[in-house]
């Protein structure tokens, strides 16, 4: 005598706990600190030249690329917004990094004048795209601030990276 419990096939009863465990394992949750230090991988790195602007001299400088936007105020306040896509079903934890420097117009041969600032890690699963944002302030002398013409944005991942 078979018992189907309305699922159609008796073997589906055996697969139900496995499916529930897989779905629960990919739910968004805070990043475990031990996970963040294991197997870190750089998945994207982009050097962005300051976009030419006709705004007044005291306006923010913008550094842009597809899905990336960094603004830098004359006093040193900066903000970063970037979209990060996780292409896999299994979860990965992503964090963004940014630093500023002075280089050629295409941001080659850059002298990086600021330390790398790493944003908070976010767990992503199931092919999700999330917006990562961060902000901070640079403590450089005014002459150094005026010379900054390049920003480097990088995305690092731990776990099942794309």
mmCIF file with all atom_site columns, C-alpha atoms in Angstrom:
data_model
loop_
_atom_site.group_PDB
_atom_site.id
_atom_site.type_symbol
_atom_site.label_atom_id
_atom_site.label_alt_id
_atom_site.label_comp_id
_atom_site.label_asym_id
_atom_site.label_entity_id
_atom_site.label_seq_id
_atom_site.pdbx_PDB_ins_code
_atom_site.Cartn_x
_atom_site.Cartn_y
_atom_site.Cartn_z
_atom_site.occupancy
_atom_site.B_iso_or_equiv
_atom_site.pdbx_formal_charge
_atom_site.auth_seq_id
_atom_site.auth_comp_id
_atom_site.auth_asym_id
_atom_site.auth_atom_id
_atom_site.pdbx_PDB_model_num
ATOM 1   C CA . UNK A 1 1   ? 0.000  0.000  0.000   1.00 0.00 ? 1   UNK A CA 1
ATOM 2   C CA . UNK A 1 2   ? 1.414  3.403  -1.017  1.00 0.00 ? 2   UNK A CA 1
ATOM 3   C CA . UNK A 1 3   ? 0.829  6.680  0.746   1.00 0.00 ? 3   UNK A CA 1
ATOM 4   C CA . UNK A 1 4   ? 1.151  9.740  -1.493  1.00 0.00 ? 4   UNK A CA 1
ATOM 5   C CA . UNK A 1 5   ? 0.045  12.489 0.916   1.00 0.00 ? 5   UNK A CA 1
ATOM 6   C CA . UNK A 1 6   ? -1.131 14.530 -2.041  1.00 0.00 ? 6   UNK A CA 1
ATOM 7   C CA . UNK A 1 7   ? 2.429  15.011 -3.414  1.00 0.00 ? 7   UNK A CA 1
ATOM 8   C CA . UNK A 1 8   ? 1.932  12.753 -6.416  1.00 0.00 ? 8   UNK A CA 1
ATOM 9   C CA . UNK A 1 9   ? 4.987  10.511 -6.014  1.00 0.00 ? 9   UNK A CA 1
ATOM 10  C CA . UNK A 1 10  ? 6.318  8.754  -2.873  1.00 0.00 ? 10  UNK A CA 1
ATOM 11  C CA . UNK A 1 11  ? 9.943  9.795  -3.554  1.00 0.00 ? 11  UNK A CA 1
ATOM 12  C CA . UNK A 1 12  ? 8.992  13.470 -3.366  1.00 0.00 ? 12  UNK A CA 1
ATOM 13  C CA . UNK A 1 13  ? 8.514  13.024 0.379   1.00 0.00 ? 13  UNK A CA 1
ATOM 14  C CA . UNK A 1 14  ? 12.213 12.205 0.646   1.00 0.00 ? 14  UNK A CA 1
ATOM 15  C CA . UNK A 1 15  ? 13.253 15.286 -1.342  1.00 0.00 ? 15  UNK A CA 1
ATOM 16  C CA . UNK A 1 16  ? 11.139 17.778 0.620   1.00 0.00 ? 16  UNK A CA 1
ATOM 17  C CA . UNK A 1 17  ? 13.518 18.075 3.644   1.00 0.00 ? 17  UNK A CA 1
ATOM 18  C CA . UNK A 1 18  ? 16.503 18.503 1.308   1.00 0.00 ? 18  UNK A CA 1
ATOM 19  C CA . UNK A 1 19  ? 14.762 21.284 -0.636  1.00 0.00 ? 19  UNK A CA 1
ATOM 20  C CA . UNK A 1 20  ? 13.763 23.091 2.565   1.00 0.00 ? 20  UNK A CA 1
ATOM 21  C CA . UNK A 1 21  ? 17.354 22.893 3.868   1.00 0.00 ? 21  UNK A CA 1
ATOM 22  C CA . UNK A 1 22  ? 18.764 24.314 0.613   1.00 0.00 ? 22  UNK A CA 1
ATOM 23  C CA . UNK A 1 23  ? 16.333 27.212 0.565   1.00 0.00 ? 23  UNK A CA 1
ATOM 24  C CA . UNK A 1 24  ? 16.946 28.031 4.235   1.00 0.00 ? 24  UNK A CA 1
ATOM 25  C CA . UNK A 1 25  ? 20.719 27.887 3.670   1.00 0.00 ? 25  UNK A CA 1
ATOM 26  C CA . UNK A 1 26  ? 20.550 30.661 1.070   1.00 0.00 ? 26  UNK A CA 1
ATOM 27  C CA . UNK A 1 27  ? 18.332 33.042 3.007   1.00 0.00 ? 27  UNK A CA 1
ATOM 28  C CA . UNK A 1 28  ? 19.921 36.447 3.539   1.00 0.00 ? 28  UNK A CA 1
ATOM 29  C CA . UNK A 1 29  ? 21.617 36.565 6.911   1.00 0.00 ? 29  UNK A CA 1
ATOM 30  C CA . UNK A 1 30  ? 24.398 38.516 8.590   1.00 0.00 ? 30  UNK A CA 1
ATOM 31  C CA . UNK A 1 31  ? 27.891 37.622 7.464   1.00 0.00 ? 31  UNK A CA 1
ATOM 32  C CA . UNK A 1 32  ? 29.819 35.319 9.776   1.00 0.00 ? 32  UNK A CA 1
ATOM 33  C CA . UNK A 1 33  ? 33.180 36.978 10.547  1.00 0.00 ? 33  UNK A CA 1
ATOM 34  C CA . UNK A 1 34  ? 35.076 33.688 10.077  1.00 0.00 ? 34  UNK A CA 1
ATOM 35  C CA . UNK A 1 35  ? 33.530 33.375 6.594   1.00 0.00 ? 35  UNK A CA 1
ATOM 36  C CA . UNK A 1 36  ? 34.699 36.871 5.647   1.00 0.00 ? 36  UNK A CA 1
ATOM 37  C CA . UNK A 1 37  ? 38.350 36.016 6.280   1.00 0.00 ? 37  UNK A CA 1
ATOM 38  C CA . UNK A 1 38  ? 38.406 32.742 4.320   1.00 0.00 ? 38  UNK A CA 1
ATOM 39  C CA . UNK A 1 39  ? 38.935 32.561 0.577   1.00 0.00 ? 39  UNK A CA 1
ATOM 40  C CA . UNK A 1 40  ? 38.518 36.242 -0.255  1.00 0.00 ? 40  UNK A CA 1
ATOM 41  C CA . UNK A 1 41  ? 38.489 36.830 -3.997  1.00 0.00 ? 41  UNK A CA 1
ATOM 42  C CA . UNK A 1 42  ? 38.548 40.023 -6.046  1.00 0.00 ? 42  UNK A CA 1
ATOM 43  C CA . UNK A 1 43  ? 35.716 39.703 -8.585  1.00 0.00 ? 43  UNK A CA 1
ATOM 44  C CA . UNK A 1 44  ? 35.781 43.180 -10.146 1.00 0.00 ? 44  UNK A CA 1
ATOM 45  C CA . UNK A 1 45  ? 38.170 46.144 -10.085 1.00 0.00 ? 45  UNK A CA 1
ATOM 46  C CA . UNK A 1 46  ? 37.696 49.399 -11.987 1.00 0.00 ? 46  UNK A CA 1
ATOM 47  C CA . UNK A 1 47  ? 39.800 52.564 -12.060 1.00 0.00 ? 47  UNK A CA 1
ATOM 48  C CA . UNK A 1 48  ? 37.598 55.589 -12.763 1.00 0.00 ? 48  UNK A CA 1
ATOM 49  C CA . UNK A 1 49  ? 38.832 58.967 -13.967 1.00 0.00 ? 49  UNK A CA 1
ATOM 50  C CA . UNK A 1 50  ? 37.023 62.043 -12.688 1.00 0.00 ? 50  UNK A CA 1
ATOM 51  C CA . UNK A 1 51  ? 34.286 62.986 -15.130 1.00 0.00 ? 51  UNK A CA 1
ATOM 52  C CA . UNK A 1 52  ? 34.823 66.379 -16.736 1.00 0.00 ? 52  UNK A CA 1
ATOM 53  C CA . UNK A 1 53  ? 32.365 68.909 -15.383 1.00 0.00 ? 53  UNK A CA 1
ATOM 54  C CA . UNK A 1 54  ? 31.425 72.471 -16.169 1.00 0.00 ? 54  UNK A CA 1
ATOM 55  C CA . UNK A 1 55  ? 30.127 73.050 -12.636 1.00 0.00 ? 55  UNK A CA 1
ATOM 56  C CA . UNK A 1 56  ? 31.651 75.602 -10.304 1.00 0.00 ? 56  UNK A CA 1
ATOM 57  C CA . UNK A 1 57  ? 35.030 74.966 -8.759  1.00 0.00 ? 57  UNK A CA 1
ATOM 58  C CA . UNK A 1 58  ? 33.496 73.991 -5.401  1.00 0.00 ? 58  UNK A CA 1
ATOM 59  C CA . UNK A 1 59  ? 31.276 71.227 -6.874  1.00 0.00 ? 59  UNK A CA 1
ATOM 60  C CA . UNK A 1 60  ? 31.615 67.515 -6.167  1.00 0.00 ? 60  UNK A CA 1
ATOM 61  C CA . UNK A 1 61  ? 33.768 65.484 -8.534  1.00 0.00 ? 61  UNK A CA 1
ATOM 62  C CA . UNK A 1 62  ? 32.071 62.447 -10.054 1.00 0.00 ? 62  UNK A CA 1
ATOM 63  C CA . UNK A 1 63  ? 33.685 59.149 -10.998 1.00 0.00 ? 63  UNK A CA 1
ATOM 64  C CA . UNK A 1 64  ? 31.325 56.963 -13.027 1.00 0.00 ? 64  UNK A CA 1
ATOM 65  C CA . UNK A 1 65  ? 31.148 53.717 -14.979 1.00 0.00 ? 65  UNK A CA 1
ATOM 66  C CA . UNK A 1 66  ? 28.255 51.405 -15.777 1.00 0.00 ? 66  UNK A CA 1
ATOM 67  C CA . UNK A 1 67  ? 26.618 50.446 -12.453 1.00 0.00 ? 67  UNK A CA 1
ATOM 68  C CA . UNK A 1 68  ? 29.200 52.467 -10.423 1.00 0.00 ? 68  UNK A CA 1
ATOM 69  C CA . UNK A 1 69  ? 29.036 56.045 -9.113  1.00 0.00 ? 69  UNK A CA 1
ATOM 70  C CA . UNK A 1 70  ? 31.469 57.721 -6.722  1.00 0.00 ? 70  UNK A CA 1
ATOM 71  C CA . UNK A 1 71  ? 31.200 61.368 -5.671  1.00 0.00 ? 71  UNK A CA 1
ATOM 72  C CA . UNK A 1 72  ? 33.889 63.344 -3.873  1.00 0.00 ? 72  UNK A CA 1
ATOM 73  C CA . UNK A 1 73  ? 33.194 66.709 -2.214  1.00 0.00 ? 73  UNK A CA 1
ATOM 74  C CA . UNK A 1 74  ? 35.926 69.370 -2.029  1.00 0.00 ? 74  UNK A CA 1
ATOM 75  C CA . UNK A 1 75  ? 36.080 68.995 1.775   1.00 0.00 ? 75  UNK A CA 1
ATOM 76  C CA . UNK A 1 76  ? 36.778 65.242 1.478   1.00 0.00 ? 76  UNK A CA 1
ATOM 77  C CA . UNK A 1 77  ? 33.366 63.626 1.999   1.00 0.00 ? 77  UNK A CA 1
ATOM 78  C CA . UNK A 1 78  ? 32.812 60.785 -0.480  1.00 0.00 ? 78  UNK A CA 1
ATOM 79  C CA . UNK A 1 79  ? 30.026 58.361 -1.329  1.00 0.00 ? 79  UNK A CA 1
ATOM 80  C CA . UNK A 1 80  ? 29.960 55.147 -3.347  1.00 0.00 ? 80  UNK A CA 1
ATOM 81  C CA . UNK A 1 81  ? 27.036 53.371 -4.997  1.00 0.00 ? 81  UNK A CA 1
ATOM 82  C CA . UNK A 1 82  ? 27.509 50.222 -7.072  1.00 0.00 ? 82  UNK A CA 1
ATOM 83  C CA . UNK A 1 83  ? 25.338 47.343 -8.213  1.00 0.00 ? 83  UNK A CA 1
ATOM 84  C CA . UNK A 1 84  ? 26.728 43.871 -7.532  1.00 0.00 ? 84  UNK A CA 1
ATOM 85  C CA . UNK A 1 85  ? 25.267 40.806 -9.216  1.00 0.00 ? 85  UNK A CA 1
ATOM 86  C CA . UNK A 1 86  ? 25.742 37.354 -7.723  1.00 0.00 ? 86  UNK A CA 1
ATOM 87  C CA . UNK A 1 87  ? 25.371 34.879 -10.608 1.00 0.00 ? 87  UNK A CA 1
ATOM 88  C CA . UNK A 1 88  ? 25.058 31.651 -8.611  1.00 0.00 ? 88  UNK A CA 1
ATOM 89  C CA . UNK A 1 89  ? 22.414 29.912 -6.539  1.00 0.00 ? 89  UNK A CA 1
ATOM 90  C CA . UNK A 1 90  ? 24.724 29.238 -3.600  1.00 0.00 ? 90  UNK A CA 1
ATOM 91  C CA . UNK A 1 91  ? 25.441 32.284 -1.479  1.00 0.00 ? 91  UNK A CA 1
ATOM 92  C CA . UNK A 1 92  ? 28.440 34.581 -1.459  1.00 0.00 ? 92  UNK A CA 1
ATOM 93  C CA . UNK A 1 93  ? 29.316 37.612 0.668   1.00 0.00 ? 93  UNK A CA 1
ATOM 94  C CA . UNK A 1 94  ? 30.323 40.763 -1.199  1.00 0.00 ? 94  UNK A CA 1
ATOM 95  C CA . UNK A 1 95  ? 32.030 43.947 0.001   1.00 0.00 ? 95  UNK A CA 1
ATOM 96  C CA . UNK A 1 96  ? 33.127 47.018 -1.946  1.00 0.00 ? 96  UNK A CA 1
ATOM 97  C CA . UNK A 1 97  ? 36.461 48.820 -1.677  1.00 0.00 ? 97  UNK A CA 1
ATOM 98  C CA . UNK A 1 98  ? 37.354 52.326 -2.752  1.00 0.00 ? 98  UNK A CA 1
ATOM 99  C CA . UNK A 1 99  ? 40.502 54.465 -2.773  1.00 0.00 ? 99  UNK A CA 1
ATOM 100 C CA . UNK A 1 100 ? 41.544 57.742 -4.394  1.00 0.00 ? 100 UNK A CA 1
ATOM 101 C CA . UNK A 1 101 ? 44.693 58.929 -6.108  1.00 0.00 ? 101 UNK A CA 1
ATOM 102 C CA . UNK A 1 102 ? 46.371 61.049 -8.749  1.00 0.00 ? 102 UNK A CA 1
ATOM 103 C CA . UNK A 1 103 ? 47.301 59.711 -12.166 1.00 0.00 ? 103 UNK A CA 1
ATOM 104 C CA . UNK A 1 104 ? 47.089 60.145 -15.922 1.00 0.00 ? 104 UNK A CA 1
ATOM 105 C CA . UNK A 1 105 ? 43.785 61.219 -17.479 1.00 0.00 ? 105 UNK A CA 1
ATOM 106 C CA . UNK A 1 106 ? 42.835 57.554 -18.067 1.00 0.00 ? 106 UNK A CA 1
ATOM 107 C CA . UNK A 1 107 ? 43.859 56.630 -14.484 1.00 0.00 ? 107 UNK A CA 1
ATOM 108 C CA . UNK A 1 108 ? 46.955 54.765 -15.539 1.00 0.00 ? 108 UNK A CA 1
ATOM 109 C CA . UNK A 1 109 ? 50.123 55.171 -13.486 1.00 0.00 ? 109 UNK A CA 1
ATOM 110 C CA . UNK A 1 110 ? 48.185 56.240 -10.399 1.00 0.00 ? 110 UNK A CA 1
ATOM 111 C CA . UNK A 1 111 ? 49.750 57.235 -7.110  1.00 0.00 ? 111 UNK A CA 1
ATOM 112 C CA . UNK A 1 112 ? 47.121 56.147 -4.565  1.00 0.00 ? 112 UNK A CA 1
ATOM 113 C CA . UNK A 1 113 ? 46.960 58.809 -1.840  1.00 0.00 ? 113 UNK A CA 1
ATOM 114 C CA . UNK A 1 114 ? 44.309 57.297 0.416   1.00 0.00 ? 114 UNK A CA 1
ATOM 115 C CA . UNK A 1 115 ? 44.046 53.973 2.183   1.00 0.00 ? 115 UNK A CA 1
ATOM 116 C CA . UNK A 1 116 ? 41.524 51.426 0.912   1.00 0.00 ? 116 UNK A CA 1
ATOM 117 C CA . UNK A 1 117 ? 38.122 51.828 2.543   1.00 0.00 ? 117 UNK A CA 1
ATOM 118 C CA . UNK A 1 118 ? 36.149 48.582 2.711   1.00 0.00 ? 118 UNK A CA 1
ATOM 119 C CA . UNK A 1 119 ? 32.366 48.753 2.968   1.00 0.00 ? 119 UNK A CA 1
ATOM 120 C CA . UNK A 1 120 ? 30.153 46.370 4.915   1.00 0.00 ? 120 UNK A CA 1
ATOM 121 C CA . UNK A 1 121 ? 29.801 42.833 3.549   1.00 0.00 ? 121 UNK A CA 1
ATOM 122 C CA . UNK A 1 122 ? 26.405 41.726 2.262   1.00 0.00 ? 122 UNK A CA 1
ATOM 123 C CA . UNK A 1 123 ? 25.274 38.164 1.659   1.00 0.00 ? 123 UNK A CA 1
ATOM 124 C CA . UNK A 1 124 ? 23.798 37.513 -1.788  1.00 0.00 ? 124 UNK A CA 1
ATOM 125 C CA . UNK A 1 125 ? 22.144 34.374 -3.142  1.00 0.00 ? 125 UNK A CA 1
ATOM 126 C CA . UNK A 1 126 ? 20.099 32.998 -6.025  1.00 0.00 ? 126 UNK A CA 1
ATOM 127 C CA . UNK A 1 127 ? 21.305 35.305 -8.800  1.00 0.00 ? 127 UNK A CA 1
ATOM 128 C CA . UNK A 1 128 ? 20.432 38.478 -6.881  1.00 0.00 ? 128 UNK A CA 1
ATOM 129 C CA . UNK A 1 129 ? 21.609 41.987 -7.760  1.00 0.00 ? 129 UNK A CA 1
ATOM 130 C CA . UNK A 1 130 ? 21.982 44.327 -4.779  1.00 0.00 ? 130 UNK A CA 1
ATOM 131 C CA . UNK A 1 131 ? 23.025 47.952 -4.487  1.00 0.00 ? 131 UNK A CA 1
ATOM 132 C CA . UNK A 1 132 ? 26.061 48.365 -2.247  1.00 0.00 ? 132 UNK A CA 1
ATOM 133 C CA . UNK A 1 133 ? 26.720 51.812 -0.846  1.00 0.00 ? 133 UNK A CA 1
ATOM 134 C CA . UNK A 1 134 ? 29.273 53.324 1.465   1.00 0.00 ? 134 UNK A CA 1
ATOM 135 C CA . UNK A 1 135 ? 30.522 56.753 2.462   1.00 0.00 ? 135 UNK A CA 1
ATOM 136 C CA . UNK A 1 136 ? 33.334 58.319 4.376   1.00 0.00 ? 136 UNK A CA 1
ATOM 137 C CA . UNK A 1 137 ? 35.650 61.272 4.624   1.00 0.00 ? 137 UNK A CA 1
ATOM 138 C CA . UNK A 1 138 ? 39.225 61.782 3.514   1.00 0.00 ? 138 UNK A CA 1
ATOM 139 C CA . UNK A 1 139 ? 41.700 63.563 5.717   1.00 0.00 ? 139 UNK A CA 1
ATOM 140 C CA . UNK A 1 140 ? 44.055 65.075 3.169   1.00 0.00 ? 140 UNK A CA 1
ATOM 141 C CA . UNK A 1 141 ? 45.485 68.574 2.953   1.00 0.00 ? 141 UNK A CA 1
ATOM 142 C CA . UNK A 1 142 ? 43.606 70.855 0.480   1.00 0.00 ? 142 UNK A CA 1
ATOM 143 C CA . UNK A 1 143 ? 46.382 70.640 -2.154  1.00 0.00 ? 143 UNK A CA 1
ATOM 144 C CA . UNK A 1 144 ? 46.160 66.827 -2.172  1.00 0.00 ? 144 UNK A CA 1
ATOM 145 C CA . UNK A 1 145 ? 42.346 66.982 -2.350  1.00 0.00 ? 145 UNK A CA 1
ATOM 146 C CA . UNK A 1 146 ? 42.505 69.213 -5.447  1.00 0.00 ? 146 UNK A CA 1
ATOM 147 C CA . UNK A 1 147 ? 44.862 66.785 -7.211  1.00 0.00 ? 147 UNK A CA 1
ATOM 148 C CA . UNK A 1 148 ? 42.669 63.682 -6.795  1.00 0.00 ? 148 UNK A CA 1
ATOM 149 C CA . UNK A 1 149 ? 41.477 62.656 -10.239 1.00 0.00 ? 149 UNK A CA 1
ATOM 150 C CA . UNK A 1 150 ? 41.120 58.862 -9.979  1.00 0.00 ? 150 UNK A CA 1
ATOM 151 C CA . UNK A 1 151 ? 39.022 56.525 -7.876  1.00 0.00 ? 151 UNK A CA 1
ATOM 152 C CA . UNK A 1 152 ? 39.408 52.767 -7.812  1.00 0.00 ? 152 UNK A CA 1
ATOM 153 C CA . UNK A 1 153 ? 36.376 50.662 -6.958  1.00 0.00 ? 153 UNK A CA 1
ATOM 154 C CA . UNK A 1 154 ? 36.746 46.946 -6.316  1.00 0.00 ? 154 UNK A CA 1
ATOM 155 C CA . UNK A 1 155 ? 34.312 44.222 -5.313  1.00 0.00 ? 155 UNK A CA 1
ATOM 156 C CA . UNK A 1 156 ? 35.575 41.345 -3.215  1.00 0.00 ? 156 UNK A CA 1
ATOM 157 C CA . UNK A 1 157 ? 33.725 38.123 -2.468  1.00 0.00 ? 157 UNK A CA 1
ATOM 158 C CA . UNK A 1 158 ? 33.903 35.181 -0.090  1.00 0.00 ? 158 UNK A CA 1
ATOM 159 C CA . UNK A 1 159 ? 31.916 31.980 -0.388  1.00 0.00 ? 159 UNK A CA 1
ATOM 160 C CA . UNK A 1 160 ? 30.400 30.762 -3.680  1.00 0.00 ? 160 UNK A CA 1
ATOM 161 C CA . UNK A 1 161 ? 31.634 33.669 -5.793  1.00 0.00 ? 161 UNK A CA 1
ATOM 162 C CA . UNK A 1 162 ? 30.599 34.266 -9.392  1.00 0.00 ? 162 UNK A CA 1
#
